[in-house]
mmCIF file of C-alpha atoms in Angstrom:
data_model
loop_
_atom_site.group_PDB
_atom_site.id
_atom_site.type_symbol
_atom_site.label_atom_id
_atom_site.label_comp_id
_atom_site.label_asym_id
_atom_site.label_seq_id
_atom_site.Cartn_x
_atom_site.Cartn_y
_atom_site.Cartn_z
ATOM 1 C CA MET A 1 93.496 149.160 -214.049
ATOM 2 C CA LYS A 2 94.655 148.621 -217.583
ATOM 3 C CA LYS A 3 96.818 145.730 -218.747
ATOM 4 C CA VAL A 4 99.807 147.954 -219.503
ATOM 5 C CA THR A 5 99.756 149.677 -216.107
ATOM 6 C CA PHE A 6 99.305 146.360 -214.310
ATOM 7 C CA LEU A 7 102.283 144.777 -216.063
ATOM 8 C CA LYS A 8 104.417 147.855 -215.583
ATOM 9 C CA GLU A 9 103.680 147.991 -211.871
ATOM 10 C CA LEU A 10 104.296 144.279 -211.458
ATOM 11 C CA ARG A 11 107.647 144.626 -213.200
ATOM 12 C CA LYS A 12 108.608 147.519 -210.962
ATOM 13 C CA LYS A 13 107.777 145.605 -207.800
ATOM 14 C CA LEU A 14 109.644 142.497 -208.873
ATOM 15 C CA ASP A 15 112.872 144.359 -209.569
ATOM 16 C CA VAL A 16 114.848 142.312 -207.014
ATOM 17 C CA LEU A 17 114.693 139.346 -209.379
ATOM 18 C CA GLU A 18 116.855 138.787 -212.412
ATOM 19 C CA ASP A 19 115.607 140.399 -215.610
ATOM 20 C CA SER A 20 115.102 137.075 -217.392
ATOM 21 C CA GLU A 21 112.923 135.830 -214.517
ATOM 22 C CA ILE A 22 110.884 139.013 -214.473
ATOM 23 C CA ASP A 23 110.329 138.740 -218.233
ATOM 24 C CA ASP A 24 109.202 135.158 -217.775
ATOM 25 C CA ILE A 25 106.671 136.059 -215.077
ATOM 26 C CA ILE A 26 105.378 139.059 -216.981
ATOM 27 C CA LYS A 27 104.927 136.929 -220.106
ATOM 28 C CA GLU A 28 102.785 134.421 -218.186
ATOM 29 C CA TYR A 29 100.476 137.138 -216.923
ATOM 30 C CA GLU A 30 100.375 138.799 -220.307
ATOM 31 C CA ASN A 31 99.377 135.529 -221.991
ATOM 32 C CA HIS A 32 96.721 134.964 -219.363
ATOM 33 C CA ILE A 33 95.246 138.402 -219.945
ATOM 34 C CA ASP A 34 95.338 137.906 -223.713
ATOM 35 C CA GLU A 35 93.544 134.549 -223.455
ATOM 36 C CA GLU A 36 90.880 136.058 -221.226
ATOM 37 C CA LEU A 37 90.448 138.967 -223.646
ATOM 38 C CA LYS A 38 89.794 136.417 -226.396
ATOM 39 C CA GLN A 39 86.961 135.034 -224.273
ATOM 40 C CA GLY A 40 85.406 138.474 -224.432
ATOM 41 C CA LYS A 41 86.198 139.660 -220.905
ATOM 42 C CA ARG A 42 87.031 143.269 -220.141
ATOM 43 C CA GLU A 43 90.633 144.255 -219.364
ATOM 44 C CA GLU A 44 89.688 145.892 -216.063
ATOM 45 C CA ASP A 45 87.679 142.879 -214.909
ATOM 46 C CA ILE A 46 90.500 140.445 -215.637
ATOM 47 C CA ILE A 47 92.956 142.478 -213.641
ATOM 48 C CA ARG A 48 90.522 142.981 -210.791
ATOM 49 C CA GLU A 49 90.221 139.195 -210.521
ATOM 50 C CA PHE A 50 93.955 139.014 -209.883
ATOM 51 C CA GLY A 51 93.437 140.807 -206.573
ATOM 52 C CA SER A 52 96.080 143.047 -205.079
ATOM 53 C CA ILE A 53 99.421 143.324 -206.840
ATOM 54 C CA ASP A 54 101.267 143.285 -203.524
ATOM 55 C CA GLU A 55 99.773 139.885 -202.752
ATOM 56 C CA LEU A 56 100.891 138.555 -206.143
ATOM 57 C CA VAL A 57 104.360 139.990 -205.656
ATOM 58 C CA ARG A 58 104.627 138.463 -202.187
ATOM 59 C CA GLU A 59 103.568 135.045 -203.488
ATOM 60 C CA THR A 60 105.982 135.299 -206.411
ATOM 61 C CA LEU A 61 108.914 136.303 -204.217
ATOM 62 C CA LYS A 62 108.099 133.365 -201.929
ATOM 63 C CA ALA A 63 108.678 131.105 -204.937
ATOM 64 C CA TYR A 64 112.249 132.407 -204.879
ATOM 65 C CA LYS A 65 112.523 131.995 -201.112
ATOM 66 C CA ILE A 66 112.567 135.743 -200.642
ATOM 67 C CA SER A 67 110.720 136.482 -197.445
ATOM 68 C CA ASP A 68 107.936 139.012 -196.985
ATOM 69 C CA ARG A 69 110.112 140.869 -194.576
ATOM 70 C CA TYR A 70 112.667 141.573 -197.263
ATOM 71 C CA TYR A 71 109.962 142.873 -199.548
ATOM 72 C CA GLN A 72 108.521 145.035 -196.806
ATOM 73 C CA THR A 73 111.826 146.484 -195.702
ATOM 74 C CA LYS A 74 112.670 147.177 -199.292
ATOM 75 C CA THR A 75 109.518 149.180 -199.873
ATOM 76 C CA GLU A 76 109.952 150.886 -196.529
ATOM 77 C CA GLN A 77 113.493 151.780 -197.413
ATOM 78 C CA LYS A 78 112.339 153.374 -200.621
ATOM 79 C CA GLU A 79 109.845 155.477 -198.716
ATOM 80 C CA GLY A 80 112.375 156.207 -195.995
ATOM 81 C CA GLU A 81 114.973 157.437 -198.437
ATOM 82 C CA LYS A 82 112.907 160.510 -199.042
ATOM 83 C CA GLU A 83 112.667 161.257 -195.351
ATOM 84 C CA GLU A 84 116.357 160.870 -194.724
ATOM 85 C CA THR A 85 117.542 163.754 -192.649
ATOM 86 C CA PHE A 86 120.084 166.310 -193.667
ATOM 87 C CA GLU A 87 122.404 165.313 -190.870
ATOM 88 C CA LYS A 88 122.483 161.690 -191.998
ATOM 89 C CA THR A 89 123.465 162.619 -195.544
ATOM 90 C CA MET A 90 126.147 164.921 -194.272
ATOM 91 C CA GLY A 91 127.310 162.150 -191.964
ATOM 92 C CA LYS A 92 127.583 159.803 -194.922
ATOM 93 C CA ILE A 93 129.660 162.330 -196.847
ATOM 94 C CA GLY A 94 131.858 162.822 -193.820
ATOM 95 C CA HIS A 95 132.289 159.066 -193.422
ATOM 96 C CA SER A 96 133.225 158.588 -197.036
ATOM 97 C CA ILE A 97 135.814 161.363 -196.790
ATOM 98 C CA VAL A 98 137.277 159.929 -193.604
ATOM 99 C CA SER A 99 137.318 156.365 -194.923
ATOM 100 C CA PHE A 100 138.864 157.607 -198.158
ATOM 101 C CA PHE A 101 141.758 159.117 -196.281
ATOM 102 C CA GLN A 102 142.000 156.079 -194.039
ATOM 103 C CA ASN A 103 142.155 153.810 -197.072
ATOM 104 C CA LEU A 104 144.706 156.115 -198.629
ATOM 105 C CA GLY A 105 146.746 155.821 -195.472
ATOM 106 C CA ASN A 106 146.447 152.044 -195.518
ATOM 107 C CA VAL A 107 147.509 151.823 -199.149
ATOM 108 C CA VAL A 108 150.494 154.094 -198.724
ATOM 109 C CA PHE A 109 151.726 152.664 -195.453
ATOM 110 C CA GLN A 110 150.206 149.199 -195.646
ATOM 111 C CA GLU A 111 148.191 147.595 -192.876
ATOM 112 C CA ASP A 112 149.554 149.018 -189.612
ATOM 113 C CA GLY A 113 151.768 151.606 -191.267
ATOM 114 C CA ASN A 114 153.837 154.144 -189.531
ATOM 115 C CA ILE A 115 151.651 155.872 -186.980
ATOM 116 C CA ALA A 116 153.643 159.082 -187.196
ATOM 117 C CA LEU A 117 153.135 159.297 -190.950
ATOM 118 C CA THR A 118 149.407 158.554 -190.761
ATOM 119 C CA MET A 119 149.175 161.240 -188.113
ATOM 120 C CA ILE A 120 150.806 163.670 -190.516
ATOM 121 C CA ILE A 121 148.248 162.807 -193.181
ATOM 122 C CA LYS A 122 145.462 163.294 -190.684
ATOM 123 C CA LEU A 123 146.885 166.646 -189.659
ATOM 124 C CA LEU A 124 147.053 167.633 -193.317
ATOM 125 C CA CYS A 125 143.391 166.694 -193.685
ATOM 126 C CA ILE A 126 142.519 168.885 -190.733
ATOM 127 C CA VAL A 127 144.476 171.782 -192.190
ATOM 128 C CA LEU A 128 142.736 171.246 -195.530
ATOM 129 C CA MET A 129 139.301 171.244 -193.903
ATOM 130 C CA ILE A 130 140.098 174.382 -191.932
ATOM 131 C CA CYS A 131 141.366 176.045 -195.096
ATOM 132 C CA THR A 132 138.110 175.313 -196.911
ATOM 133 C CA LEU A 133 136.318 177.076 -194.076
ATOM 134 C CA ARG A 134 138.112 180.235 -195.145
ATOM 135 C CA LEU A 135 136.345 180.176 -198.532
ATOM 136 C CA PRO A 136 133.063 181.860 -197.572
ATOM 137 C CA PHE A 137 135.023 184.720 -195.981
ATOM 138 C CA TYR A 138 136.983 185.237 -199.178
ATOM 139 C CA PHE A 139 133.708 185.173 -201.021
ATOM 140 C CA LEU A 140 132.325 187.921 -198.807
ATOM 141 C CA GLU A 141 135.501 189.980 -199.185
ATOM 142 C CA TYR A 142 135.298 189.481 -202.923
ATOM 143 C CA ILE A 143 131.764 190.877 -203.005
ATOM 144 C CA GLY A 144 133.113 193.883 -201.198
ATOM 145 C CA ILE A 145 131.863 193.339 -197.688
ATOM 146 C CA ASP A 146 134.821 193.949 -195.443
ATOM 147 C CA PHE A 147 134.503 193.597 -191.737
ATOM 148 C CA TRP A 148 137.350 193.393 -189.219
ATOM 149 C CA LEU A 149 135.489 190.843 -187.096
ATOM 150 C CA PHE A 150 135.577 188.314 -189.950
ATOM 151 C CA ASP A 151 139.134 187.309 -189.148
ATOM 152 C CA PHE A 152 138.214 186.801 -185.533
ATOM 153 C CA CYS A 153 135.114 184.744 -186.451
ATOM 154 C CA TYR A 154 137.197 182.606 -188.759
ATOM 155 C CA LEU A 155 139.756 181.934 -186.036
ATOM 156 C CA VAL A 156 137.073 180.881 -183.578
ATOM 157 C CA ILE A 157 135.361 178.567 -186.061
ATOM 158 C CA ALA A 158 138.660 177.097 -187.232
ATOM 159 C CA PHE A 159 139.656 176.452 -183.635
ATOM 160 C CA ILE A 160 136.373 174.688 -182.819
ATOM 161 C CA VAL A 161 136.461 172.508 -185.923
ATOM 162 C CA GLY A 162 140.144 171.747 -185.517
ATOM 163 C CA TYR A 163 139.630 170.833 -181.888
ATOM 164 C CA TYR A 164 136.799 168.429 -182.706
ATOM 165 C CA LEU A 165 138.677 166.725 -185.524
ATOM 166 C CA LEU A 166 141.834 166.411 -183.451
ATOM 167 C CA ARG A 167 139.883 164.967 -180.564
ATOM 168 C CA ILE A 168 138.292 162.332 -182.799
ATOM 169 C CA TRP A 169 141.475 161.331 -184.555
ATOM 170 C CA ILE A 170 143.672 161.356 -181.523
ATOM 171 C CA LEU A 171 141.175 159.183 -179.723
ATOM 172 C CA ASP A 172 141.352 156.855 -182.697
ATOM 173 C CA THR A 173 145.099 156.394 -182.276
ATOM 174 C CA LYS A 174 144.769 156.230 -178.529
ATOM 175 C CA GLU A 175 142.439 153.328 -178.970
ATOM 176 C CA ARG A 176 145.119 151.417 -180.850
ATOM 177 C CA HIS A 177 147.563 152.098 -178.056
ATOM 178 C CA GLY A 178 144.872 151.136 -175.604
ATOM 179 C CA ASN A 179 144.348 147.801 -177.353
ATOM 180 C CA GLU A 180 148.053 147.074 -177.252
ATOM 181 C CA ALA A 181 148.163 148.021 -173.603
ATOM 182 C CA GLY A 182 145.162 145.791 -173.001
ATOM 183 C CA LYS A 183 146.910 142.851 -174.584
ATOM 184 C CA ALA A 184 149.998 143.536 -172.521
ATOM 185 C CA ILE A 185 147.860 143.547 -169.388
ATOM 186 C CA GLN A 186 146.346 140.199 -170.298
ATOM 187 C CA LYS A 187 149.795 138.706 -170.737
ATOM 188 C CA LYS A 188 151.070 140.158 -167.531
ATOM 189 C CA GLY A 189 147.909 139.195 -165.720
ATOM 190 C CA LYS A 190 148.788 135.556 -166.164
ATOM 191 C CA ASN A 191 152.105 136.091 -164.441
ATOM 192 C CA THR A 192 151.288 138.615 -161.774
ATOM 193 C CA ILE A 193 148.013 138.941 -159.951
ATOM 194 C CA HIS A 194 148.618 142.471 -158.709
ATOM 195 C CA ALA A 195 148.306 145.005 -161.427
ATOM 196 C CA THR A 196 150.136 148.241 -160.996
ATOM 197 C CA GLU A 197 148.270 151.497 -160.855
ATOM 198 C CA LYS A 198 149.548 152.509 -164.248
ATOM 199 C CA GLU A 199 148.141 149.425 -165.867
ATOM 200 C CA THR A 200 144.713 149.908 -164.359
ATOM 201 C CA ASP A 201 144.862 153.455 -165.671
ATOM 202 C CA GLU A 202 145.602 152.151 -169.136
ATOM 203 C CA ALA A 203 142.845 149.591 -168.908
ATOM 204 C CA PHE A 204 140.466 152.309 -167.868
ATOM 205 C CA LEU A 205 141.619 154.399 -170.805
ATOM 206 C CA LYS A 206 141.041 151.455 -173.098
ATOM 207 C CA THR A 207 137.448 150.836 -172.092
ATOM 208 C CA GLU A 208 136.819 154.559 -172.194
ATOM 209 C CA SER A 209 138.296 154.921 -175.652
ATOM 210 C CA ILE A 210 136.248 152.034 -177.004
ATOM 211 C CA SER A 211 133.037 153.619 -175.867
ATOM 212 C CA GLU A 212 134.262 156.929 -177.263
ATOM 213 C CA ARG A 213 135.010 155.189 -180.527
ATOM 214 C CA GLN A 214 131.383 154.141 -180.806
ATOM 215 C CA GLU A 215 130.402 157.740 -180.330
ATOM 216 C CA ASN A 216 132.941 158.851 -182.938
ATOM 217 C CA LYS A 217 130.706 157.921 -185.852
ATOM 218 C CA SER A 218 127.926 160.180 -184.679
ATOM 219 C CA LYS A 219 130.507 162.851 -183.802
ATOM 220 C CA ILE A 220 131.937 162.865 -187.302
ATOM 221 C CA SER A 221 128.511 163.333 -188.830
ATOM 222 C CA HIS A 222 127.890 166.039 -186.266
ATOM 223 C CA VAL A 223 131.104 167.900 -187.140
ATOM 224 C CA VAL A 224 130.425 167.725 -190.876
ATOM 225 C CA SER A 225 126.884 168.959 -190.454
ATOM 226 C CA VAL A 226 128.197 171.793 -188.268
ATOM 227 C CA ILE A 227 130.685 172.774 -190.981
ATOM 228 C CA VAL A 228 127.999 172.812 -193.664
ATOM 229 C CA ARG A 229 125.729 174.803 -191.389
ATOM 230 C CA ILE A 230 128.465 177.399 -190.905
ATOM 231 C CA PHE A 231 128.858 177.631 -194.670
ATOM 232 C CA LEU A 232 125.132 178.095 -195.110
ATOM 233 C CA PHE A 233 125.024 180.632 -192.314
ATOM 234 C CA PHE A 234 127.381 182.905 -194.216
ATOM 235 C CA PHE A 235 125.267 182.387 -197.295
ATOM 236 C CA ALA A 236 122.045 183.102 -195.478
ATOM 237 C CA LEU A 237 123.261 186.248 -193.730
ATOM 238 C CA PRO A 238 123.668 188.439 -196.857
ATOM 239 C CA PHE A 239 120.511 186.932 -198.264
ATOM 240 C CA LEU A 240 118.623 187.913 -195.141
ATOM 241 C CA LEU A 241 119.804 191.506 -195.622
ATOM 242 C CA ILE A 242 118.795 191.342 -199.288
ATOM 243 C CA THR A 243 115.367 190.049 -198.281
ATOM 244 C CA ILE A 244 114.882 192.882 -195.817
ATOM 245 C CA GLY A 245 116.024 195.367 -198.462
ATOM 246 C CA CYS A 246 113.573 193.898 -200.956
ATOM 247 C CA TYR A 247 110.689 194.253 -198.558
ATOM 248 C CA ILE A 248 111.610 197.867 -197.806
ATOM 249 C CA PHE A 249 111.811 198.516 -201.543
ATOM 250 C CA LEU A 250 108.434 196.878 -202.050
ATOM 251 C CA GLY A 251 106.952 199.003 -199.265
ATOM 252 C CA VAL A 252 108.313 202.182 -200.840
ATOM 253 C CA LEU A 253 106.862 201.198 -204.217
ATOM 254 C CA ILE A 254 103.450 200.514 -202.693
ATOM 255 C CA ALA A 255 103.585 203.888 -200.945
ATOM 256 C CA LEU A 256 104.400 205.534 -204.264
ATOM 257 C CA TRP A 257 101.532 203.616 -205.878
ATOM 258 C CA CYS A 258 99.164 205.098 -203.300
ATOM 259 C CA GLN A 259 100.384 208.585 -204.144
ATOM 260 C CA GLY A 260 99.647 207.988 -207.814
ATOM 261 C CA ILE A 261 103.065 207.053 -209.171
ATOM 262 C CA TYR A 262 102.655 203.738 -211.009
ATOM 263 C CA LEU A 263 105.880 201.721 -211.467
ATOM 264 C CA VAL A 264 104.413 198.330 -212.460
ATOM 265 C CA GLY A 265 107.662 196.837 -213.793
ATOM 266 C CA LEU A 266 109.682 197.699 -210.694
ATOM 267 C CA LEU A 267 106.872 196.493 -208.456
ATOM 268 C CA LEU A 268 106.841 193.096 -210.157
ATOM 269 C CA ILE A 269 110.624 192.831 -209.908
ATOM 270 C CA ALA A 270 110.531 193.699 -206.203
ATOM 271 C CA LEU A 271 107.783 191.147 -205.644
ATOM 272 C CA GLY A 272 109.774 188.427 -207.401
ATOM 273 C CA CYS A 273 112.939 189.273 -205.469
ATOM 274 C CA CYS A 274 111.044 189.217 -202.189
ATOM 275 C CA LEU A 275 109.514 185.812 -202.846
ATOM 276 C CA SER A 276 112.684 184.116 -204.091
ATOM 277 C CA SER A 277 114.969 185.501 -201.400
ATOM 278 C CA THR A 278 112.406 184.689 -198.687
ATOM 279 C CA ALA A 279 112.215 181.124 -199.955
ATOM 280 C CA PHE A 280 116.003 180.771 -199.969
ATOM 281 C CA THR A 281 116.465 182.290 -196.536
ATOM 282 C CA THR A 282 113.776 180.132 -194.960
ATOM 283 C CA TRP A 283 115.387 177.079 -196.561
ATOM 284 C CA CYS A 284 118.752 178.052 -195.098
ATOM 285 C CA TYR A 285 117.162 178.753 -191.716
ATOM 286 C CA HIS A 286 115.470 175.367 -191.827
ATOM 287 C CA ILE A 287 118.742 173.559 -192.392
ATOM 288 C CA ILE A 288 120.810 175.601 -189.967
ATOM 289 C CA VAL A 289 118.367 175.490 -187.079
ATOM 290 C CA LYS A 290 116.459 172.259 -187.522
ATOM 291 C CA GLY A 291 119.028 170.236 -189.406
ATOM 292 C CA GLY A 292 116.742 169.730 -192.407
ATOM 293 C CA LYS A 293 114.277 167.544 -190.552
ATOM 294 C CA MET B 1 85.389 127.432 -199.383
ATOM 295 C CA ASN B 2 87.840 128.238 -196.607
ATOM 296 C CA SER B 3 90.910 129.875 -198.148
ATOM 297 C CA GLN B 4 93.324 127.949 -195.908
ATOM 298 C CA PHE B 5 91.821 124.664 -197.170
ATOM 299 C CA LYS B 6 92.290 125.849 -200.717
ATOM 300 C CA LYS B 7 95.905 126.842 -200.261
ATOM 301 C CA GLY B 8 96.740 123.482 -198.793
ATOM 302 C CA VAL B 9 95.287 121.397 -201.594
ATOM 303 C CA LEU B 10 96.199 123.713 -204.447
ATOM 304 C CA GLU B 11 99.669 122.255 -204.816
ATOM 305 C CA LEU B 12 98.231 118.727 -204.925
ATOM 306 C CA ILE B 13 95.686 119.667 -207.579
ATOM 307 C CA VAL B 14 98.222 121.514 -209.743
ATOM 308 C CA LEU B 15 100.670 118.598 -209.531
ATOM 309 C CA SER B 16 98.083 115.986 -210.455
ATOM 310 C CA SER B 17 96.693 118.171 -213.231
ATOM 311 C CA VAL B 18 100.107 118.431 -214.890
ATOM 312 C CA ALA B 19 100.770 114.748 -214.210
ATOM 313 C CA SER B 20 97.806 113.688 -216.373
ATOM 314 C CA HIS B 21 99.258 115.560 -219.358
ATOM 315 C CA ASP B 22 101.494 118.541 -220.057
ATOM 316 C CA ARG B 23 99.658 121.825 -219.884
ATOM 317 C CA TYR B 24 100.403 125.486 -220.549
ATOM 318 C CA GLY B 25 99.795 128.203 -217.974
ATOM 319 C CA TYR B 26 96.336 129.401 -218.933
ATOM 320 C CA GLU B 27 95.022 125.888 -219.620
ATOM 321 C CA LEU B 28 96.246 124.804 -216.193
ATOM 322 C CA VAL B 29 94.674 127.779 -214.470
ATOM 323 C CA GLU B 30 91.363 126.992 -216.199
ATOM 324 C CA SER B 31 91.424 123.338 -215.174
ATOM 325 C CA VAL B 32 92.394 124.129 -211.603
ATOM 326 C CA SER B 33 89.806 126.852 -211.129
ATOM 327 C CA LYS B 34 87.117 124.323 -212.154
ATOM 328 C CA VAL B 35 87.915 122.343 -208.999
ATOM 329 C CA VAL B 36 88.792 125.063 -206.504
ATOM 330 C CA ASP B 37 87.657 128.628 -206.747
ATOM 331 C CA VAL B 38 90.976 130.474 -206.271
ATOM 332 C CA ASN B 39 92.371 133.813 -207.281
ATOM 333 C CA GLU B 40 93.746 132.976 -210.709
ATOM 334 C CA GLY B 41 96.706 135.279 -210.284
ATOM 335 C CA THR B 42 98.127 133.296 -207.389
ATOM 336 C CA ILE B 43 98.441 130.074 -209.408
ATOM 337 C CA TYR B 44 101.315 131.514 -211.453
ATOM 338 C CA PRO B 45 103.552 132.095 -208.406
ATOM 339 C CA LEU B 46 102.800 128.502 -207.371
ATOM 340 C CA LEU B 47 103.850 127.253 -210.812
ATOM 341 C CA LYS B 48 107.006 129.309 -210.484
ATOM 342 C CA ARG B 49 107.789 127.791 -207.103
ATOM 343 C CA LEU B 50 107.153 124.235 -208.272
ATOM 344 C CA THR B 51 109.445 124.886 -211.253
ATOM 345 C CA ASN B 52 112.134 126.377 -209.036
ATOM 346 C CA GLU B 53 111.927 123.335 -206.787
ATOM 347 C CA HIS B 54 112.408 121.079 -209.835
ATOM 348 C CA TYR B 55 108.976 119.452 -209.645
ATOM 349 C CA PHE B 56 108.211 120.848 -213.105
ATOM 350 C CA GLU B 57 110.140 121.343 -216.304
ATOM 351 C CA THR B 58 109.068 123.855 -218.915
ATOM 352 C CA TYR B 59 109.334 123.982 -222.690
ATOM 353 C CA LEU B 60 108.000 126.341 -225.321
ATOM 354 C CA VAL B 61 105.610 125.336 -228.100
ATOM 355 C CA GLU B 62 104.765 127.638 -231.000
ATOM 356 C CA SER B 63 101.095 128.534 -231.092
ATOM 357 C CA THR B 64 98.975 129.398 -234.109
ATOM 358 C CA GLU B 65 96.841 131.770 -232.062
ATOM 359 C CA GLY B 66 99.544 134.013 -230.640
ATOM 360 C CA PRO B 67 102.877 133.980 -228.824
ATOM 361 C CA PRO B 68 104.593 130.641 -228.036
ATOM 362 C CA ARG B 69 103.100 128.817 -225.049
ATOM 363 C CA LYS B 70 105.110 127.626 -222.080
ATOM 364 C CA TYR B 71 104.199 124.047 -221.251
ATOM 365 C CA TYR B 72 104.740 122.456 -217.872
ATOM 366 C CA HIS B 73 105.900 118.864 -217.594
ATOM 367 C CA ILE B 74 106.155 116.926 -214.345
ATOM 368 C CA THR B 75 109.600 115.569 -213.378
ATOM 369 C CA SER B 76 110.324 112.333 -211.516
ATOM 370 C CA LEU B 77 110.901 114.458 -208.416
ATOM 371 C CA GLY B 78 107.497 116.036 -209.014
ATOM 372 C CA SER B 79 105.868 112.615 -209.338
ATOM 373 C CA GLU B 80 107.359 111.590 -206.004
ATOM 374 C CA ARG B 81 106.053 114.755 -204.446
ATOM 375 C CA LEU B 82 102.613 114.140 -205.943
ATOM 376 C CA GLN B 83 102.563 110.597 -204.579
ATOM 377 C CA LEU B 84 103.491 111.828 -201.121
ATOM 378 C CA LEU B 85 100.867 114.567 -201.136
ATOM 379 C CA GLN B 86 98.225 112.143 -202.435
ATOM 380 C CA GLU B 87 98.934 109.654 -199.650
ATOM 381 C CA GLN B 88 98.849 112.425 -197.077
ATOM 382 C CA TRP B 89 95.578 113.698 -198.487
ATOM 383 C CA VAL B 90 93.944 110.272 -198.488
ATOM 384 C CA THR B 91 94.882 109.472 -194.903
ATOM 385 C CA PHE B 92 93.958 112.953 -193.777
ATOM 386 C CA GLU B 93 90.608 112.833 -195.532
ATOM 387 C CA LYS B 94 89.876 109.371 -194.161
ATOM 388 C CA SER B 95 90.636 110.290 -190.577
ATOM 389 C CA VAL B 96 88.661 113.534 -190.775
ATOM 390 C CA ASN B 97 85.658 111.718 -192.261
ATOM 391 C CA GLN B 98 85.816 108.980 -189.665
ATOM 392 C CA PHE B 99 85.957 111.541 -186.917
ATOM 393 C CA LEU B 100 82.997 113.444 -188.345
ATOM 394 C CA LYS B 101 80.951 110.224 -188.716
ATOM 395 C CA ARG B 102 81.697 109.168 -185.168
ATOM 396 C CA SER B 103 80.767 112.506 -183.677
ATOM 397 C CA ARG B 104 77.480 112.540 -185.622
ATOM 398 C CA LYS B 105 76.286 109.338 -183.930
#
């Protein structure tokens, strides 16, 4: 390894530290290498004597009380980022949207806020999301594909999405009620030993809603990934038809070629179309069916 | 030599080397590697740690042969640490030697 590559790699691996510290460390190694070069040693030999860079980095980070584990998890994270699944990214987007609206609600109505008003905002969000689902259908109609079943499909999808979102958000408010009810039970419990049936029902609801709440996070990511998959499905469908058309076209051209009619330009175009549309459709299929894993 | 042995005494050697007179990084590495055969690269992290723990202070001196050199100077805290390590080393060495002598008989 050359001096420049060694120093560059070392700098990259030390990036958790402050820049001034990194410069300081790099300068020490650089001086060392320069002194050794003066003695007539070869660049590669000097760097080989340093041993593995990871070992040096680990020792250096120890000097700053940064544990190996941090270094390891950091490098693992970097590798893991690439493998992050489609669903997770969609989940993150979904979370940020939801938390954005929740924050908005908190700002407008402060802390607890008026539950009725926050509910209205949530309903508006649902309506907005359902409206965006209409977009691909408009797109298809715009292209000129008109199909009476589209309206029906849209209604079904909108109903499913709306149902899921409502379920999640209503559970969210229920949980608040549940907490209040829980507190009330605790207070009453001190006074009366026998709890009424209604209260036990509420307590049951509370524990249930808390466990549901934990599932909510994964549900939100699930819903968002479902929405994106639906979008992609309507993209992939026409492309699938185009792909099939391309292949038929290619077949016809090859048949013509066999009969002595040479259309080289058209053949190349058909080949290109086939390849690109196949690639796109398989990509869509991958995401829709396997969730981009 | 056993690498665990080396690691243990390296701090002691580096401290006492700087205690005799101020040294710059490469000079220190040279003097230390005369005593213990260690990977030269790992001495710099040790210097960094000893500086971060306030056993050393550093200052820059212009050099005629190249870039300015960073010199290491031992602090009073570093001297205390050196003393402690030296005492520990002496008693450790003594007891190990005694044990070895006795078991040879």
